[in-house]
Protein backbone atom coordinates (compact mmCIF):
# COMPACT_ATOMS: atom_id res chain seq x y z
CA UNK A 1 0.00 0.00 0.00
CA UNK A 2 1.46 3.34 -0.98
CA UNK A 3 1.43 6.07 1.63
CA UNK A 4 2.40 9.70 1.30
CA UNK A 5 4.31 10.05 4.52
CA UNK A 6 5.88 13.41 3.86
CA UNK A 7 2.50 15.09 3.57
CA UNK A 8 1.76 14.20 7.19
CA UNK A 9 4.68 16.26 8.42
CA UNK A 10 4.14 19.90 8.69
CA UNK A 11 7.11 21.96 7.57
CA UNK A 12 8.43 24.40 10.12
CA UNK A 13 10.59 27.49 9.64
CA UNK A 14 13.99 27.18 11.33
CA UNK A 15 14.24 29.13 14.61
CA UNK A 16 16.98 29.23 17.25
CA UNK A 17 17.31 26.47 19.79
CA UNK A 18 15.73 27.78 22.99
CA UNK A 19 18.07 25.72 25.12
CA UNK A 20 21.05 27.54 23.70
CA UNK A 21 19.36 30.92 23.55
CA UNK A 22 19.03 30.71 27.33
CA UNK A 23 22.80 30.47 27.76
CA UNK A 24 23.16 34.13 26.80
CA UNK A 25 20.13 35.47 28.60
CA UNK A 26 20.26 36.97 32.05
CA UNK A 27 16.85 38.54 32.56
CA UNK A 28 15.05 39.75 29.45
CA UNK A 29 13.97 37.24 26.84
CA UNK A 30 13.28 38.12 23.18
CA UNK A 31 9.85 39.59 22.53
CA UNK A 32 8.97 36.74 20.19
CA UNK A 33 8.52 34.43 23.17
CA UNK A 34 6.34 36.76 25.27
CA UNK A 35 2.74 35.52 25.23
CA UNK A 36 0.46 38.00 27.01
CA UNK A 37 -2.60 36.14 25.66
CA UNK A 38 -2.04 33.26 28.11
CA UNK A 39 -1.10 35.21 31.20
CA UNK A 40 -4.56 35.96 32.52
CA UNK A 41 -5.98 32.46 32.22
CA UNK A 42 -7.22 30.73 35.34
CA UNK A 43 -5.10 27.88 36.73
CA UNK A 44 -6.60 25.39 39.17
CA UNK A 45 -4.84 25.46 42.54
CA UNK A 46 -6.64 22.47 44.05
CA UNK A 47 -4.03 19.71 43.77
CA UNK A 48 -6.58 17.03 44.55
CA UNK A 49 -8.41 17.79 41.28
CA UNK A 50 -6.44 15.39 39.11
CA UNK A 51 -6.87 13.28 36.00
CA UNK A 52 -7.99 9.70 36.80
CA UNK A 53 -5.46 6.92 37.40
CA UNK A 54 -6.10 3.61 35.65
CA UNK A 55 -4.39 0.44 36.86
CA UNK A 56 -3.61 -1.68 33.82
CA UNK A 57 -2.86 -4.78 35.91
CA UNK A 58 -6.42 -4.63 37.27
CA UNK A 59 -7.84 -4.65 33.74
CA UNK A 60 -5.84 -7.80 33.07
CA UNK A 61 -7.15 -9.41 36.25
CA UNK A 62 -10.41 -11.25 35.71
CA UNK A 63 -11.82 -10.36 39.12
CA UNK A 64 -10.91 -6.67 39.03
CA UNK A 65 -11.41 -6.03 35.32
CA UNK A 66 -14.98 -4.87 35.34
CA UNK A 67 -14.57 -2.00 37.79
CA UNK A 68 -11.35 -0.79 36.19
CA UNK A 69 -12.91 -0.89 32.70
CA UNK A 70 -15.76 1.26 34.06
CA UNK A 71 -13.18 3.69 35.42
CA UNK A 72 -11.42 3.73 32.05
CA UNK A 73 -14.67 4.52 30.26
CA UNK A 74 -15.44 7.38 32.65
CA UNK A 75 -11.88 8.73 32.25
CA UNK A 76 -12.24 8.80 28.45
CA UNK A 77 -15.71 10.35 28.56
CA UNK A 78 -15.19 12.92 31.26
CA UNK A 79 -11.49 13.78 31.08
CA UNK A 80 -9.96 12.59 27.79
CA UNK A 81 -6.80 12.18 29.84
CA UNK A 82 -5.65 9.62 32.39
CA UNK A 83 -2.50 8.16 33.93
CA UNK A 84 -1.81 4.49 33.35
CA UNK A 85 0.04 2.60 36.08
CA UNK A 86 1.23 -1.01 36.42
CA UNK A 87 1.46 -1.39 32.67
CA UNK A 88 4.61 -3.54 32.65
CA UNK A 89 6.88 -1.10 30.78
CA UNK A 90 8.32 0.66 33.83
CA UNK A 91 11.87 -0.47 33.11
CA UNK A 92 11.67 0.61 29.50
CA UNK A 93 10.37 4.02 30.56
CA UNK A 94 13.32 4.40 32.91
CA UNK A 95 15.77 3.75 30.08
CA UNK A 96 13.96 6.09 27.72
CA UNK A 97 14.08 8.86 30.32
CA UNK A 98 17.83 8.48 30.81
CA UNK A 99 18.53 8.42 27.11
CA UNK A 100 16.38 11.44 26.28
CA UNK A 101 18.07 13.46 29.04
CA UNK A 102 21.53 12.47 27.85
CA UNK A 103 20.68 13.40 24.28
CA UNK A 104 19.61 16.95 25.16
CA UNK A 105 22.66 17.51 27.37
CA UNK A 106 24.93 17.37 24.33
CA UNK A 107 26.44 20.53 22.82
CA UNK A 108 24.29 22.28 20.24
CA UNK A 109 26.59 21.24 17.37
CA UNK A 110 26.05 17.56 18.17
CA UNK A 111 22.29 17.97 18.16
CA UNK A 112 22.36 20.07 15.00
CA UNK A 113 23.69 17.03 13.17
CA UNK A 114 20.06 15.88 13.37
CA UNK A 115 18.48 19.22 12.39
CA UNK A 116 15.10 19.11 10.67
CA UNK A 117 15.07 19.46 6.92
CA UNK A 118 12.60 21.66 5.03
CA UNK A 119 9.21 19.94 4.56
CA UNK A 120 9.58 17.62 7.52
CA UNK A 121 9.15 17.72 11.29
CA UNK A 122 11.54 14.84 11.76
CA UNK A 123 14.78 15.66 13.59
CA UNK A 124 15.95 18.36 16.02
CA UNK A 125 14.22 21.74 15.91
CA UNK A 126 10.76 23.20 16.48
CA UNK A 127 7.33 22.31 15.24
CA UNK A 128 4.53 24.33 13.70
CA UNK A 129 6.44 27.56 12.99
CA UNK A 130 4.65 28.81 9.90
CA UNK A 131 5.31 32.55 9.76
CA UNK A 132 8.36 34.75 10.23
CA UNK A 133 6.49 36.92 12.76
CA UNK A 134 4.82 34.04 14.61
CA UNK A 135 5.17 33.98 18.39
CA UNK A 136 7.29 31.07 19.58
CA UNK A 137 7.03 28.39 22.21
CA UNK A 138 9.71 28.11 24.88
CA UNK A 139 10.95 24.65 23.97
CA UNK A 140 13.00 22.52 21.62
CA UNK A 141 12.02 19.15 20.27
CA UNK A 142 13.47 16.14 18.63
CA UNK A 143 11.21 13.90 16.58
CA UNK A 144 11.81 10.49 15.04
CA UNK A 145 9.38 8.33 13.15
CA UNK A 146 9.59 5.02 14.99
CA UNK A 147 6.84 3.01 13.26
CA UNK A 148 6.29 1.50 10.79
CA UNK A 149 9.78 0.08 10.76
CA UNK A 150 9.98 0.57 6.99
CA UNK A 151 9.88 4.38 7.19
CA UNK A 152 12.59 4.76 9.80
CA UNK A 153 15.16 7.27 8.63
CA UNK A 154 18.25 6.29 10.57
CA UNK A 155 20.04 9.52 9.81
CA UNK A 156 17.71 11.16 12.34
CA UNK A 157 18.19 8.51 15.00
CA UNK A 158 20.59 9.59 17.75
CA UNK A 159 24.00 7.99 17.80
CA UNK A 160 24.42 9.14 21.39
CA UNK A 161 23.77 7.61 23.85
CA UNK A 162 24.96 4.62 21.85
CA UNK A 163 22.25 2.33 23.20
CA UNK A 164 19.54 4.72 21.95
CA UNK A 165 19.54 3.15 18.52
CA UNK A 166 22.19 0.44 18.44
CA UNK A 167 22.09 -2.71 20.51
CA UNK A 168 24.88 -2.68 23.08
CA UNK A 169 27.94 -4.63 22.02
CA UNK A 170 27.87 -8.31 22.92
CA UNK A 171 30.88 -9.34 24.95
CA UNK A 172 31.59 -12.86 25.93
CA UNK A 173 32.51 -13.13 29.57
CA UNK A 174 34.76 -15.93 30.72
CA UNK A 175 32.76 -18.99 31.70
CA UNK A 176 29.39 -17.53 30.83
CA UNK A 177 27.12 -18.23 27.88
CA UNK A 178 26.65 -15.58 25.23
CA UNK A 179 23.79 -13.84 27.07
CA UNK A 180 26.19 -11.48 28.88
CA UNK A 181 26.81 -8.01 27.49
CA UNK A 182 28.46 -4.80 28.52
CA UNK A 183 28.48 -1.07 27.70
CA UNK A 184 25.04 -0.04 28.76
CA UNK A 185 24.40 3.64 29.10
CA UNK A 186 26.43 4.98 32.05
CA UNK A 187 23.37 6.28 33.91
CA UNK A 188 20.88 3.60 33.04
CA UNK A 189 19.39 1.43 35.73
CA UNK A 190 19.89 -1.78 33.79
CA UNK A 191 23.47 -2.02 34.97
CA UNK A 192 23.97 -4.97 37.27
CA UNK A 193 27.22 -6.15 38.79
CA UNK A 194 28.01 -9.42 37.06
CA UNK A 195 30.39 -12.28 37.70
CA UNK A 196 34.02 -11.21 38.21
CA UNK A 197 32.83 -7.65 38.70
CA UNK A 198 31.99 -7.25 35.01
CA UNK A 199 29.00 -5.06 34.31
CA UNK A 200 26.28 -6.84 32.38
CA UNK A 201 22.70 -6.26 31.32
CA UNK A 202 19.71 -8.41 32.00
CA UNK A 203 19.08 -10.59 28.95
CA UNK A 204 15.70 -8.91 28.45
CA UNK A 205 17.24 -5.46 28.09
CA UNK A 206 19.48 -5.98 25.12
CA UNK A 207 17.56 -4.14 22.45
CA UNK A 208 18.06 -0.59 21.34
CA UNK A 209 15.98 1.75 23.42
CA UNK A 210 13.95 3.57 20.78
CA UNK A 211 12.96 0.32 19.12
CA UNK A 212 12.07 -1.33 22.38
CA UNK A 213 10.19 1.71 23.69
CA UNK A 214 8.29 2.17 20.46
CA UNK A 215 7.20 -1.48 20.28
CA UNK A 216 6.03 -1.66 23.87
CA UNK A 217 4.20 1.66 23.77
CA UNK A 218 2.49 0.81 20.52
CA UNK A 219 1.32 -2.52 21.91
CA UNK A 220 -0.15 -0.76 24.93
CA UNK A 221 -1.80 1.89 22.76
CA UNK A 222 -3.54 -0.74 20.63
CA UNK A 223 -4.65 -2.67 23.72
CA UNK A 224 -6.11 0.52 25.19
CA UNK A 225 -7.93 1.38 21.98
CA UNK A 226 -9.40 -2.16 21.94
CA UNK A 227 -10.59 -1.70 25.53
CA UNK A 228 -12.15 1.62 24.61
CA UNK A 229 -14.07 -0.07 21.77
CA UNK A 230 -15.27 -2.73 24.20
CA UNK A 231 -16.41 -0.02 26.60
CA UNK A 232 -18.31 1.65 23.76
CA UNK A 233 -20.05 -1.62 22.92
CA UNK A 234 -18.49 -2.03 19.48
CA UNK A 235 -16.19 -4.67 18.08
CA UNK A 236 -12.55 -3.98 19.00
CA UNK A 237 -11.59 -4.07 15.31
CA UNK A 238 -13.78 -1.04 14.64
CA UNK A 239 -11.12 1.05 16.37
CA UNK A 240 -7.99 -1.11 16.45
CA UNK A 241 -8.40 -1.75 12.72
CA UNK A 242 -7.74 1.94 12.10
CA UNK A 243 -4.30 1.54 13.66
CA UNK A 244 -3.35 -1.85 12.30
CA UNK A 245 -0.91 -0.13 10.00
CA UNK A 246 0.32 2.46 12.48
CA UNK A 247 2.35 5.65 12.19
CA UNK A 248 4.14 6.33 15.46
CA UNK A 249 6.24 9.50 15.74
CA UNK A 250 8.15 9.94 19.01
CA UNK A 251 8.54 13.54 20.04
CA UNK A 252 11.03 14.38 22.76
CA UNK A 253 10.32 17.80 24.26
CA UNK A 254 12.88 19.91 26.07
CA UNK A 255 11.73 23.01 27.96
CA UNK A 256 14.64 25.04 29.36
CA UNK A 257 14.15 27.11 32.51
CA UNK A 258 13.11 30.68 31.78
CA UNK A 259 13.86 33.88 33.75
CA UNK A 260 10.40 35.14 32.72
CA UNK A 261 8.64 31.80 33.00
CA UNK A 262 5.23 33.33 33.69
CA UNK A 263 5.34 35.22 30.38
CA UNK A 264 6.06 32.29 28.04
CA UNK A 265 4.48 28.97 27.15
CA UNK A 266 6.37 25.70 26.57
CA UNK A 267 3.79 24.36 24.13
CA UNK A 268 0.83 26.44 22.98
CA UNK A 269 -2.65 25.16 23.82
CA UNK A 270 -3.57 22.36 21.41
CA UNK A 271 -5.18 18.98 21.16
CA UNK A 272 -3.25 16.20 19.48
CA UNK A 273 -4.51 15.71 15.90
CA UNK A 274 -3.73 11.96 15.98
CA UNK A 275 -5.61 9.05 17.63
CA UNK A 276 -3.90 8.34 20.96
CA UNK A 277 -0.85 9.77 22.77
CA UNK A 278 1.16 8.09 25.51
CA UNK A 279 3.46 10.55 27.23
CA UNK A 280 6.11 10.38 29.93
CA UNK A 281 7.54 13.25 31.92
CA UNK A 282 11.17 12.31 32.31
CA UNK A 283 12.45 14.42 35.19
CA UNK A 284 9.52 15.06 37.54
CA UNK A 285 9.21 18.76 36.79
CA UNK A 286 5.56 19.71 36.55
CA UNK A 287 4.46 21.61 33.45
CA UNK A 288 1.59 19.91 31.62
CA UNK A 289 -1.86 21.49 32.11
CA UNK A 290 -5.18 20.44 30.61
CA UNK A 291 -8.23 22.58 29.95
CA UNK A 292 -11.14 21.55 32.16
CA UNK A 293 -14.13 23.41 33.56
CA UNK A 294 -12.89 26.71 32.15
CA UNK A 295 -9.48 26.54 33.80
CA UNK A 296 -6.06 24.96 33.36
CA UNK A 297 -5.57 21.90 35.54
CA UNK A 298 -1.92 20.96 36.24
CA UNK A 299 -1.18 17.26 35.75
CA UNK A 300 1.02 15.80 38.47
CA UNK A 301 2.74 12.91 36.76
CA UNK A 302 3.19 9.67 38.69
CA UNK A 303 6.76 8.39 38.15
CA UNK A 304 6.71 5.44 35.71
CA UNK A 305 3.12 6.11 34.64
CA UNK A 306 2.07 6.93 31.11
CA UNK A 307 -0.06 10.02 30.70
CA UNK A 308 -2.55 8.93 28.05
CA UNK A 309 -4.72 11.29 26.04
CA UNK A 310 -7.44 10.95 23.46
CA UNK A 311 -6.54 12.66 20.20
CA UNK A 312 -8.85 14.34 17.69
CA UNK A 313 -9.09 11.20 15.55
CA UNK A 314 -10.50 9.15 18.41
CA UNK A 315 -12.93 11.95 19.21
CA UNK A 316 -14.12 11.83 15.61
CA UNK A 317 -14.19 8.00 15.30
CA UNK A 318 -16.22 7.76 18.53
CA UNK A 319 -18.61 10.44 17.22
CA UNK A 320 -17.71 12.68 20.16
CA UNK A 321 -18.33 10.10 22.89
CA UNK A 322 -14.69 10.46 23.89
CA UNK A 323 -13.19 13.92 23.70
CA UNK A 324 -9.74 15.16 22.85
CA UNK A 325 -8.71 17.74 25.39
CA UNK A 326 -6.73 20.90 24.93
CA UNK A 327 -3.47 20.97 26.81
CA UNK A 328 -0.41 23.19 27.12
CA UNK A 329 2.91 23.23 28.90
CA UNK A 330 4.12 25.94 31.25
CA UNK A 331 7.80 26.34 32.04
CA UNK A 332 9.76 26.64 35.24
CA UNK A 333 11.92 29.55 36.44
CA UNK A 334 14.82 27.38 37.55
CA UNK A 335 14.40 23.85 36.29
CA UNK A 336 14.43 22.33 32.84
CA UNK A 337 11.62 19.91 31.93
CA UNK A 338 11.65 16.98 29.54
CA UNK A 339 8.92 14.77 28.16
CA UNK A 340 8.54 12.12 25.49
CA UNK A 341 5.28 11.82 23.57
CA UNK A 342 4.45 8.77 21.47
CA UNK A 343 1.72 9.57 18.96
CA UNK A 344 -0.37 6.91 17.22
CA UNK A 345 -2.17 7.49 13.93
CA UNK A 346 -3.16 5.45 10.89
CA UNK A 347 -0.44 4.96 8.34
CA UNK A 348 -2.85 3.80 5.70
CA UNK A 349 -4.25 6.46 3.43
CA UNK A 350 -7.38 4.39 2.83
CA UNK A 351 -8.44 4.90 6.44
CA UNK A 352 -11.39 7.26 6.78
CA UNK A 353 -11.44 9.87 9.50
CA UNK A 354 -15.11 10.04 10.40
CA UNK A 355 -17.50 8.57 12.98
CA UNK A 356 -17.47 4.76 13.02
CA UNK A 357 -20.79 3.55 11.57
CA UNK A 358 -21.69 1.51 14.69
CA UNK A 359 -21.49 4.66 16.79
CA UNK A 360 -23.95 6.65 14.69
CA UNK A 361 -26.53 3.90 14.28
CA UNK A 362 -29.06 5.28 16.68
CA UNK A 363 -28.29 8.95 16.61
CA UNK A 364 -26.92 11.89 14.74
CA UNK A 365 -23.54 12.00 13.09
CA UNK A 366 -21.59 14.86 14.63
CA UNK A 367 -18.48 14.93 12.42
CA UNK A 368 -17.69 14.87 8.72
CA UNK A 369 -15.89 11.95 7.17
CA UNK A 370 -12.78 12.56 5.15
CA UNK A 371 -9.69 10.77 3.90
CA UNK A 372 -6.46 10.96 5.80
CA UNK A 373 -4.67 13.34 3.43
CA UNK A 374 -7.50 15.87 3.47
CA UNK A 375 -7.64 15.59 7.25
CA UNK A 376 -3.96 16.39 7.67
CA UNK A 377 -4.24 19.40 5.41
CA UNK A 378 -6.55 21.03 7.97
CA UNK A 379 -3.47 21.66 10.04
CA UNK A 380 -1.02 24.55 10.13
CA UNK A 381 -0.11 25.89 13.51
CA UNK A 382 -0.83 24.65 17.00
CA UNK A 383 -4.21 26.14 17.64
CA UNK A 384 -6.62 24.70 20.16
CA UNK A 385 -8.72 21.77 18.94
CA UNK A 386 -8.23 22.70 15.32
CA UNK A 387 -8.83 19.33 13.65
CA UNK A 388 -11.77 18.18 15.76
CA UNK A 389 -13.44 21.58 15.38
CA UNK A 390 -12.91 21.76 11.62
CA UNK A 391 -14.49 18.32 11.29
CA UNK A 392 -17.54 19.14 13.42
CA UNK A 393 -20.88 19.26 11.65
CA UNK A 394 -23.13 22.22 12.36
CA UNK A 395 -25.98 20.04 13.63
CA UNK A 396 -23.91 19.18 16.69
CA UNK A 397 -25.59 19.88 20.02
CA UNK A 398 -22.38 20.97 21.72
O1 LIG B 1 5.42 18.01 27.42
C1 LIG B 1 4.26 17.68 27.66
O2 LIG B 1 3.90 17.33 28.79
C2 LIG B 1 3.21 17.71 26.58
C3 LIG B 1 3.74 17.62 25.20
C4 LIG B 1 2.66 17.66 24.16
O3 LIG B 1 1.55 18.03 24.40
C5 LIG B 1 2.96 17.21 22.79
O4 LIG B 1 4.14 16.90 22.49
O5 LIG B 1 2.01 17.17 21.98
FE1 LIG C 1 0.11 17.39 22.89
PDB file of N, CA and C and ligand atoms in Angstrom, residues 270 272 327 343, ligand 2:
ATOM      1  N   UNK A 270      -3.233  23.157  22.600  1.00  0.00           N
ATOM      2  CA  UNK A 270      -3.571  22.364  21.408  1.00  0.00           C
ATOM      3  C   UNK A 270      -4.184  21.050  21.855  1.00  0.00           C
ATOM      4  N   UNK A 272      -4.100  16.943  20.405  1.00  0.00           N
ATOM      5  CA  UNK A 272      -3.254  16.198  19.475  1.00  0.00           C
ATOM      6  C   UNK A 272      -4.113  15.740  18.289  1.00  0.00           C
ATOM      7  N   UNK A 327      -4.486  20.932  25.769  1.00  0.00           N
ATOM      8  CA  UNK A 327      -3.472  20.967  26.812  1.00  0.00           C
ATOM      9  C   UNK A 327      -2.354  21.919  26.409  1.00  0.00           C
ATOM     10  N   UNK A 343       3.000   9.343  19.627  1.00  0.00           N
ATOM     11  CA  UNK A 343       1.715   9.571  18.956  1.00  0.00           C
ATOM     12  C   UNK A 343       1.354   8.349  18.109  1.00  0.00           C
TER      13      UNK A 343
HETATM   14 FE1  LIG B   2       0.115  17.387  22.888  1.00  0.00          FE
END
